[in-house]
CSV table of C-alpha atoms in Angstrom, one decimal:
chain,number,residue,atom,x,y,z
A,632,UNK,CA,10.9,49.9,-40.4
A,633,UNK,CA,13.8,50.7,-38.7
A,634,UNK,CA,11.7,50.7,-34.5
A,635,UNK,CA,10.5,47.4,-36.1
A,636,UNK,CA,14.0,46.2,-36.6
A,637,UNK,CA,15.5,47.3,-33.3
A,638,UNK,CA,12.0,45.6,-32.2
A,639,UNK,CA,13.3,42.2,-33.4
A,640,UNK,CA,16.8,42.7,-32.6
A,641,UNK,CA,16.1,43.7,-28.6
A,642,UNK,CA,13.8,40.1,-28.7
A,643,UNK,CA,16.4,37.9,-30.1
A,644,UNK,CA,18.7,39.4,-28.2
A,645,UNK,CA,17.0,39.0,-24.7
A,646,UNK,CA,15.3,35.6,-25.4
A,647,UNK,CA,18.7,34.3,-26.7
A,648,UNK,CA,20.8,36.3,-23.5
A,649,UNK,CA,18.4,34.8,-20.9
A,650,UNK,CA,17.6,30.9,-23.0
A,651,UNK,CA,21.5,30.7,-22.8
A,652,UNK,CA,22.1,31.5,-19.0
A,653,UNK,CA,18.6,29.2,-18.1
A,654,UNK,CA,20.3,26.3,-20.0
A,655,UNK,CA,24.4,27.2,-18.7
A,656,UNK,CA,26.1,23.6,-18.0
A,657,UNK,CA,27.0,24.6,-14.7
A,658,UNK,CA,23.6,26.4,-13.9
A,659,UNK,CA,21.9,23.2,-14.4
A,660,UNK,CA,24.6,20.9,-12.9
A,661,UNK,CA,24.3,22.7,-9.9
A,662,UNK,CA,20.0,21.9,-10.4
A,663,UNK,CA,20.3,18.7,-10.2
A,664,UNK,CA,22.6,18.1,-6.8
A,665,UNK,CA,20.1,15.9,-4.7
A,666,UNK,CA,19.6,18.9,-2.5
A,667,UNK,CA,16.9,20.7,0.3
A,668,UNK,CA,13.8,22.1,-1.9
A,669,UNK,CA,14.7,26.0,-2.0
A,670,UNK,CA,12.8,28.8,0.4
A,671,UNK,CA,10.8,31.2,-1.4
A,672,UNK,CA,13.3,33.9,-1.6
A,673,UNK,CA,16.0,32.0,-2.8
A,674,UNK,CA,13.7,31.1,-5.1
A,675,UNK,CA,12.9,34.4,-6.4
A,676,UNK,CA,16.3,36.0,-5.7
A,677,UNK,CA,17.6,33.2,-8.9
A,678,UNK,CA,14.4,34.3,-10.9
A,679,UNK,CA,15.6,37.7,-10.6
A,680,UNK,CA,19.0,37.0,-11.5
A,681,UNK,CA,17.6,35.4,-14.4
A,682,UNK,CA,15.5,38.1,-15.7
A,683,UNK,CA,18.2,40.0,-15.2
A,684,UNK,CA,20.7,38.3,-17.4
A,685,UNK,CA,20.0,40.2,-20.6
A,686,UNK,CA,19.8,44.1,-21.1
A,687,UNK,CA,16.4,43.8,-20.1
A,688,UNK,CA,15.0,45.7,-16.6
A,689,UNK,CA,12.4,46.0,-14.8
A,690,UNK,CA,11.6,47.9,-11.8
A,691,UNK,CA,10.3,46.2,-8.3
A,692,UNK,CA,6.5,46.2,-8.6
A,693,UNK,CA,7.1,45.1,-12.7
A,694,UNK,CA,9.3,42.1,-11.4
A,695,UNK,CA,6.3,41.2,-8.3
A,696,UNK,CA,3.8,40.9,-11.0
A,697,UNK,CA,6.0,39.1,-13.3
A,698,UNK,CA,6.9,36.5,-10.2
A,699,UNK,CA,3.4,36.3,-9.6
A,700,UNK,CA,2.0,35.1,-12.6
A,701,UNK,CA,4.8,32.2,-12.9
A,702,UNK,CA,4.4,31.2,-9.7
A,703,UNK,CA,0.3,30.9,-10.1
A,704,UNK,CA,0.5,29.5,-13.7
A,705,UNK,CA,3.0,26.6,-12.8
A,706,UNK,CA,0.9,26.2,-9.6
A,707,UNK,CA,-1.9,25.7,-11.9
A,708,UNK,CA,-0.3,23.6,-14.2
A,709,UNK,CA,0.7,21.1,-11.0
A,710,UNK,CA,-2.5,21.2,-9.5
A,711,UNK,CA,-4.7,20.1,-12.5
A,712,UNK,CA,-2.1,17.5,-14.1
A,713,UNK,CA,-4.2,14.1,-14.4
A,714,UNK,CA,-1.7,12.1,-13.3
A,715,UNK,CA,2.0,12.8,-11.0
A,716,UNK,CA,4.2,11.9,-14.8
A,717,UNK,CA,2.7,14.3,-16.2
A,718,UNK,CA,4.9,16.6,-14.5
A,719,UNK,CA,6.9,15.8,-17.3
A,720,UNK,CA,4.8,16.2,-19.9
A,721,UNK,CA,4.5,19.7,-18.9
A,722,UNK,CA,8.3,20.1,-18.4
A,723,UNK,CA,8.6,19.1,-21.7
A,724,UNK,CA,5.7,21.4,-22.7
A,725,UNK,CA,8.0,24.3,-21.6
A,726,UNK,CA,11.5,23.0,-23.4
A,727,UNK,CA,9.6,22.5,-26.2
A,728,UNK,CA,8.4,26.1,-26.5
A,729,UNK,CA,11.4,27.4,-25.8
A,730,UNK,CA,13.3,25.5,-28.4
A,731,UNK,CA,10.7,27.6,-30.5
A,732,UNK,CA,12.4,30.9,-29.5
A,733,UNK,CA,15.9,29.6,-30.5
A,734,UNK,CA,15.5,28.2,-33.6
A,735,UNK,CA,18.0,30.5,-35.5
A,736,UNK,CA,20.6,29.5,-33.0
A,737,UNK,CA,22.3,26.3,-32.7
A,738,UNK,CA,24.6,26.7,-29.8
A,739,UNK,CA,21.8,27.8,-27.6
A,740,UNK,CA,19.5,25.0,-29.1
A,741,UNK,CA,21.8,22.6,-28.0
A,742,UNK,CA,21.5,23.4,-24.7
A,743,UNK,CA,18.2,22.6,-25.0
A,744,UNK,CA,18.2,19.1,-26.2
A,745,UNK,CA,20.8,18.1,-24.0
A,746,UNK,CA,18.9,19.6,-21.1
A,747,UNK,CA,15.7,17.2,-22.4
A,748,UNK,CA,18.4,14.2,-22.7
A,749,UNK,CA,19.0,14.9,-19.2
A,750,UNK,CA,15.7,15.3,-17.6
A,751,UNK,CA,14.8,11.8,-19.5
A,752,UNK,CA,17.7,10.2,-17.9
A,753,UNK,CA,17.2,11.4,-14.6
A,754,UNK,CA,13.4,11.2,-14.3
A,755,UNK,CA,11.9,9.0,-17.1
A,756,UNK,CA,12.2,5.7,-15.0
A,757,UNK,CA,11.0,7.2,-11.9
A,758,UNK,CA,8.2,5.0,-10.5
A,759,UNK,CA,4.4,6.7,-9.8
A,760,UNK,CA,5.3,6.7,-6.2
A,761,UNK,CA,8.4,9.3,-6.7
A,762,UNK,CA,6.3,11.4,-9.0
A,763,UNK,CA,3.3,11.8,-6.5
A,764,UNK,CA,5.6,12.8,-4.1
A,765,UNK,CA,7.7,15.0,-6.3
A,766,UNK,CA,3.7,16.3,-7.2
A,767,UNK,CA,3.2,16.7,-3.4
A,768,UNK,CA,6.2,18.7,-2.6
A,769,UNK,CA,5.5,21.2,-5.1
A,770,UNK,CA,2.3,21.4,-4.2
A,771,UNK,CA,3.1,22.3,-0.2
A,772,UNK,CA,5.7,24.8,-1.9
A,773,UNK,CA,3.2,27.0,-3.4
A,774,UNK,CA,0.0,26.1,-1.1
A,775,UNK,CA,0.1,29.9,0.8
A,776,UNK,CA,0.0,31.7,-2.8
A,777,UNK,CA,-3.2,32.8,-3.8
A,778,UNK,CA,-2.4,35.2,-6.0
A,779,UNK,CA,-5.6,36.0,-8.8
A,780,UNK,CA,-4.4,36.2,-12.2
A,781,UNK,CA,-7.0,37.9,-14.9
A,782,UNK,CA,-7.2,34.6,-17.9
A,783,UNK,CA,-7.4,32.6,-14.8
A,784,UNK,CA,-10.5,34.6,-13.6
A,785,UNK,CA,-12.1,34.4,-16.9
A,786,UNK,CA,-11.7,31.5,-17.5
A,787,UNK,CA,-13.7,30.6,-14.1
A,788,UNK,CA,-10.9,27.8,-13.2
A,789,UNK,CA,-10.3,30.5,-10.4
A,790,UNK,CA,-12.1,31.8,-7.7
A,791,UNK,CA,-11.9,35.8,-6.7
A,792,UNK,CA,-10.3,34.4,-3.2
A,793,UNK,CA,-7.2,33.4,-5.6
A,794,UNK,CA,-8.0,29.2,-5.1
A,795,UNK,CA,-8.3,27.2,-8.6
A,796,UNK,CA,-11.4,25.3,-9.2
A,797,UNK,CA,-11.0,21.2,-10.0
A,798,UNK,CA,-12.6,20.8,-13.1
A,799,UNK,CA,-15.3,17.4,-13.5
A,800,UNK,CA,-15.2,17.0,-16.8
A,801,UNK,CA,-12.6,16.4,-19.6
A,802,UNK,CA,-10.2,13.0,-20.1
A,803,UNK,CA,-8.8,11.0,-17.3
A,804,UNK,CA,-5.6,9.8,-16.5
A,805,UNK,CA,-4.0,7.6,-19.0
A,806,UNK,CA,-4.5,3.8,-18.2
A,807,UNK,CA,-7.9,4.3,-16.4
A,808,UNK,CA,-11.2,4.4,-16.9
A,809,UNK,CA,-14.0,6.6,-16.6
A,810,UNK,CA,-15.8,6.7,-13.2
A,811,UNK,CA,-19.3,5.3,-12.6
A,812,UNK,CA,-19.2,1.5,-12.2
A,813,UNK,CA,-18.0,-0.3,-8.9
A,814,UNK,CA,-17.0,-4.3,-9.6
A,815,UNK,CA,-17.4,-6.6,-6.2
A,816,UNK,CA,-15.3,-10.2,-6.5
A,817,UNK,CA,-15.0,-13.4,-4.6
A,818,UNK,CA,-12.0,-14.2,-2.7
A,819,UNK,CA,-11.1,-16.3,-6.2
A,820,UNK,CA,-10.9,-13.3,-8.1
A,821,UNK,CA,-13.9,-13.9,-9.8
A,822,UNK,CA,-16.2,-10.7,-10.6
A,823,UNK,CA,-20.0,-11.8,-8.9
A,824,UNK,CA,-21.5,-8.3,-9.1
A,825,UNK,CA,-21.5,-4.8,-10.6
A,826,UNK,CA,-23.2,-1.5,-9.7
A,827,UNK,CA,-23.4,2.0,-11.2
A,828,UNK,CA,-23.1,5.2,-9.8
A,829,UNK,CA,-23.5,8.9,-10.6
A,830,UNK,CA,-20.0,10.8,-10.6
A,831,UNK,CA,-21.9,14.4,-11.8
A,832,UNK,CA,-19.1,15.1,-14.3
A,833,UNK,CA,-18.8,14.7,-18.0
A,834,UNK,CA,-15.2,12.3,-18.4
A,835,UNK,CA,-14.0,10.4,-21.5
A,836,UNK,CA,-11.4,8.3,-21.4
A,837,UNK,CA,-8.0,9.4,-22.8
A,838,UNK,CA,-7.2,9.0,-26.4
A,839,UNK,CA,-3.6,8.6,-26.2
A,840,UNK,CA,-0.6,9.0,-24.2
A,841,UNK,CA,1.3,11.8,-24.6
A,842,UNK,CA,5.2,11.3,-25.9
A,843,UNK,CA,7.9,11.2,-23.4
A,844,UNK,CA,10.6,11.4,-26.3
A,845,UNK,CA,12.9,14.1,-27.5
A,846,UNK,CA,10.0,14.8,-29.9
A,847,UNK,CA,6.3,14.1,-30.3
A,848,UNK,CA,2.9,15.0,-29.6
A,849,UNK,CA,2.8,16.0,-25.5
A,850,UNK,CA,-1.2,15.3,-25.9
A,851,UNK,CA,-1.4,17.0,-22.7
A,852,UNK,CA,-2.0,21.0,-23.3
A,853,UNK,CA,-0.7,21.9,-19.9
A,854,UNK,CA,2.2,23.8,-19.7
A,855,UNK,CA,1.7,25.4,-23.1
A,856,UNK,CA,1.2,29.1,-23.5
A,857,UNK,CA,-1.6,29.5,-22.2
A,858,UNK,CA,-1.9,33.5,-23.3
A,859,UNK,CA,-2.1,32.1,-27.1
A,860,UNK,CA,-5.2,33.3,-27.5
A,861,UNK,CA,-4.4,37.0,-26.9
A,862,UNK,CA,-5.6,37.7,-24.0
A,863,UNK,CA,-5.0,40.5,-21.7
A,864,UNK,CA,-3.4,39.5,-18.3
A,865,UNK,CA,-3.1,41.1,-14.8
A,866,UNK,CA,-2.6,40.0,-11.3
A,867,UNK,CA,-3.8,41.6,-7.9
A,868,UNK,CA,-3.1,40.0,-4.5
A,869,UNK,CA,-6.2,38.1,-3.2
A,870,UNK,CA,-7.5,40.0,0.0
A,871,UNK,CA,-10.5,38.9,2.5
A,872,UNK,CA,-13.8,38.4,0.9
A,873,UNK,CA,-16.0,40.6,2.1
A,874,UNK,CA,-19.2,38.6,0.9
A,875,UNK,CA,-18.6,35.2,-0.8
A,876,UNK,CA,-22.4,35.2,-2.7
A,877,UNK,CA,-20.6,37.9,-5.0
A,878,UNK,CA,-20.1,36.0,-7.8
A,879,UNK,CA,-21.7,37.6,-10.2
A,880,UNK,CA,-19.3,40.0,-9.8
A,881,UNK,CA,-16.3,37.6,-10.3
A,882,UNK,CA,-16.6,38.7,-14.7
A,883,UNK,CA,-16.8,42.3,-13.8
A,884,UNK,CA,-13.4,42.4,-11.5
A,885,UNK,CA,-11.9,39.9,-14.2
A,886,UNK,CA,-12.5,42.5,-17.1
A,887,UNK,CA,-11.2,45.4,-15.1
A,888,UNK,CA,-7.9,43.6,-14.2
A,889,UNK,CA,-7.0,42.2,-17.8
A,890,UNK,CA,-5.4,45.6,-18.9
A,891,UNK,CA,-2.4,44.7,-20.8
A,892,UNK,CA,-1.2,42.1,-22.6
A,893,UNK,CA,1.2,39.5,-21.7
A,894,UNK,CA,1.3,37.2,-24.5
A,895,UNK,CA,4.8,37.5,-25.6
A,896,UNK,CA,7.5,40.0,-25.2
A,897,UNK,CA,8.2,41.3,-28.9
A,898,UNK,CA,4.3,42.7,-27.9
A,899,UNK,CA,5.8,44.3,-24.6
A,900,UNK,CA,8.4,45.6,-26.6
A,901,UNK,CA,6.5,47.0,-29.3
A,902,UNK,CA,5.5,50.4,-26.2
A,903,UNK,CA,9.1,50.0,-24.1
A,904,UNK,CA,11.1,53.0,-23.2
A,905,UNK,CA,14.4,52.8,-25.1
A,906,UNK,CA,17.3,54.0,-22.5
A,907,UNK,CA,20.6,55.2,-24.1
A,908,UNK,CA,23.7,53.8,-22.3
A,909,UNK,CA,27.2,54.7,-22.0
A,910,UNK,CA,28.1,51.2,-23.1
A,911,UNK,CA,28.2,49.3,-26.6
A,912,UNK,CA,24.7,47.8,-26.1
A,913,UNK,CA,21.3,49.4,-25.6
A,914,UNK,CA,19.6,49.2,-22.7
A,915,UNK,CA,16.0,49.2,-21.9
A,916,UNK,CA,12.7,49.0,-19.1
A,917,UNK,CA,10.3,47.0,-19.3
A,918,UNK,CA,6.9,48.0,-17.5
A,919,UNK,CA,4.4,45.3,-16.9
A,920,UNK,CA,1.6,48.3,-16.2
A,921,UNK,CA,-0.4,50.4,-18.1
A,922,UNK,CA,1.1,53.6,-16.8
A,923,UNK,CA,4.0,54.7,-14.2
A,924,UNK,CA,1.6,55.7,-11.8
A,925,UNK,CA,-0.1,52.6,-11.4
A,926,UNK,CA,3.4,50.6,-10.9
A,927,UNK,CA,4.0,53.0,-8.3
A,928,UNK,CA,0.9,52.3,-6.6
A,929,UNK,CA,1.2,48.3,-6.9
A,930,UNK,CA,4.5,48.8,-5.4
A,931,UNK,CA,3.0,50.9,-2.2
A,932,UNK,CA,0.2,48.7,-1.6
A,933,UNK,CA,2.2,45.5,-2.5
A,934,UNK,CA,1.8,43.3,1.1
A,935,UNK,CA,5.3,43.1,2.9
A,936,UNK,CA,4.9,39.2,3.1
A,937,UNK,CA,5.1,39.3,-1.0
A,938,UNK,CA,7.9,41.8,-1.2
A,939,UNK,CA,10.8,40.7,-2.2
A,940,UNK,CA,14.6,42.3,-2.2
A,941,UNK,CA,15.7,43.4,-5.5
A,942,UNK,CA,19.0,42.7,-6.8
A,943,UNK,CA,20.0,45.3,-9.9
A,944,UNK,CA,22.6,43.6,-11.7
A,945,UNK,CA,24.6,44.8,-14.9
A,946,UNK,CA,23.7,43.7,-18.4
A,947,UNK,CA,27.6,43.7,-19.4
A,948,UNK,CA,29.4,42.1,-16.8
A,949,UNK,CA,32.5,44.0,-15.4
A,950,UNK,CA,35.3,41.5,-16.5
A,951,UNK,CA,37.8,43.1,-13.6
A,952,UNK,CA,35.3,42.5,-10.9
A,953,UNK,CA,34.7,38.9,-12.1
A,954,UNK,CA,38.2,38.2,-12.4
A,955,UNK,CA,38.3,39.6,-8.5
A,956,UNK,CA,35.4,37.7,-7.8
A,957,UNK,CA,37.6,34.5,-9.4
A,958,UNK,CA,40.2,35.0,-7.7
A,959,UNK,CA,38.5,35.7,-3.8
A,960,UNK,CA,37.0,32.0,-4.7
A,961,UNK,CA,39.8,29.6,-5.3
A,962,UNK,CA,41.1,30.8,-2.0
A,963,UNK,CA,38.1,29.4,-0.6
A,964,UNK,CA,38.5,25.8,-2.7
A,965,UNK,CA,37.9,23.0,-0.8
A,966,UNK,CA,39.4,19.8,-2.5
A,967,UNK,CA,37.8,17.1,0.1
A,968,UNK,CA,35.0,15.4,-1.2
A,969,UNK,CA,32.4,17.4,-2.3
A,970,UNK,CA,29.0,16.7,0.1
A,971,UNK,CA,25.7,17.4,-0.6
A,972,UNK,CA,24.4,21.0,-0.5
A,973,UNK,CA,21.7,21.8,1.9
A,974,UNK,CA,22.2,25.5,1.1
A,975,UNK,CA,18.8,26.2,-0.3
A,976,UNK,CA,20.4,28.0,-3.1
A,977,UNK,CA,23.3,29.5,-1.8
A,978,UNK,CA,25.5,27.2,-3.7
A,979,UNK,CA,23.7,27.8,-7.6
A,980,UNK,CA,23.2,31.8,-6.2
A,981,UNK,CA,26.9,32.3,-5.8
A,982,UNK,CA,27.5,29.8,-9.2
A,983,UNK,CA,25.1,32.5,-11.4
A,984,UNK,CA,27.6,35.3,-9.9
A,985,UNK,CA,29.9,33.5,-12.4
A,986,UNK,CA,27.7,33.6,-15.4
């Protein structure tokens, strides 16, 4: 009774500690400067600080695996959205879910919302054109990760090279129509002939469109937890294919990498080391592997172009060092008007310091 209490505390406590820095005013004011899309390290250096914001810890090869499988999941999600607004849909997939976690706590639900409110303003009267390139961008952001993820495997929407298959089947976009018949017209505008064609897929047409409110049925299922079915997840690094007829083999390799479930952290919790601390709040590690030995491993054989520095940073922040820090930068203040910040990062990276 009392491990599944601590259980439930350590949760709240961590999803609450690291909803609440995701959703920090000046965290996302400093998101939505019109800035330089960030590198890949700056981009994982602020997902470490984030995962980092609670007691929580994990060690180098558990934070690689963790990286991986958002970076390959959202890449997924991108990839396979039916049209470039959907984006949204997905975004608001996310919120949404996360507004699940924080339902006992108003402050941090808040945050939320007015993060939705936000993203609405901002990007809900964007035209197609701005969203397909938004889409694009993205997409030539994560087009060198090929990262093979286990439910991905499984599933057969990814090949054992670590590229997603595009599936032929399922709705279309909202607002069009199913493929298969081609329409000629006159230079009056007046249709004079029709033909048919085989598209080899199985498409319907799209029921409804999902809701781009504060609230409402998304219709679209990307972007929502996709481990929901309890399945076991793992990733391994794609290497060259030594014969690409293998794929009756593609099942096999899939079952041996699902090892350990990554549905939702109370589960991770439920086999965590428990760390006592000098300090007035427990501390813990979190290991994404099935033993210590095969982190270790994953970390040795872990490719040097996917290796990332780690950044250790305290759970309890040391209020004389951030009074320091503080202090070091109003000397540096500049009062002329502000320009736009082509730091990739530097600028929301030195902000989180703060947090």
């Amino acid at each position: 009774m009392m491990r599944n209490s601590l259980v439930y505390y350590l949760h709240t406590s961590v999803m609450n500690d690291l909803i609440s820095t995701m959703f920090n005013k000046k965290f996302l004011e400093e998101l939505f400067k019109p800035q330089e899309l960030y590198s890949k390290k700056a981009l994982r250096t602020v997902y470490d600080r984030l995962a980092h914001a609670s007691i929580m810890r994990l060690n180098p090869a558990s934070m690689d695996k963790l990286f991986d499988l958002m970076t390959m999941a959202f890449k997924y999600q991108v990839l396979l959205c039916p049209r470039p607004k959907d984006i949204l849909l997905i975004t608001f997939n996310h919120l949404d879910a996360i507004k699940n976690f924080v339902r006992d706590s108003p402050d941090i639900m808040n945050q939320v919302d007015e993060t939705f409110r936000h993203i609405i303003e901002v990007y809900g009267c964007l035209p197609a054109g701005e969203f397909q390139l938004i889409r694009q961008t993205l997409l030539l952001f994560f087009q060198d990760m090929h990262i093979r993820v286990s439910i991905f495997l499984k599933d057969k929407v990814q090949n054992s090279n670590g590229r997603f298959v595009l599936p032929i089947s399922g709705p279309v976009p909202w607002g069009t129509k199913v493929p298969g018949l081609i329409r000629m017209f006159n230079n009056k505008g007046e249709e004079v002939k029709r033909m048919e064609f085989k598209h080899g897929g199985q498409y319907v047409r799209a029921e409804s469109e999902g809701s781009f409110e504060l609230s409402g049925d998304r219709v679209l299922t990307l972007g929502t937890n996709m481990y929901s079915a309890s399945r076991p997840v793992e990733t391994r690094v794609s290497g060259a294919l030594k014969n690409s007829s293998l794929n009756t083999k593609d099942n096999i390799a899939a079952r041996t990498l699902a090892k350990e479930e990554l549905n939702f952290l109370a589960r991770l919790m439920g086999g965590m080391e428990i760390k006592k601390t000098s300090g007035p709040e427990p501390g813990f590690r979190l290991n994404l592997f099935t033993t210590d030995e095969e982190e270790e491993h994953a970390a040795l054989t872990r490719p040097e172009e996917l290796s990332y520095q780690v950044i250790n940073i305290q759970a309890a922040q040391d209020q004389q060092r951030n009074e320091e820090l503080t202090r070091i930068m109003g000397e540096f203040e500049i009062h002329d008007q502000p320009q736009q910040s082509t730091s990739k990062g530097d600028d929301l990276l030195a902000m989180m310091d703060e947090l």
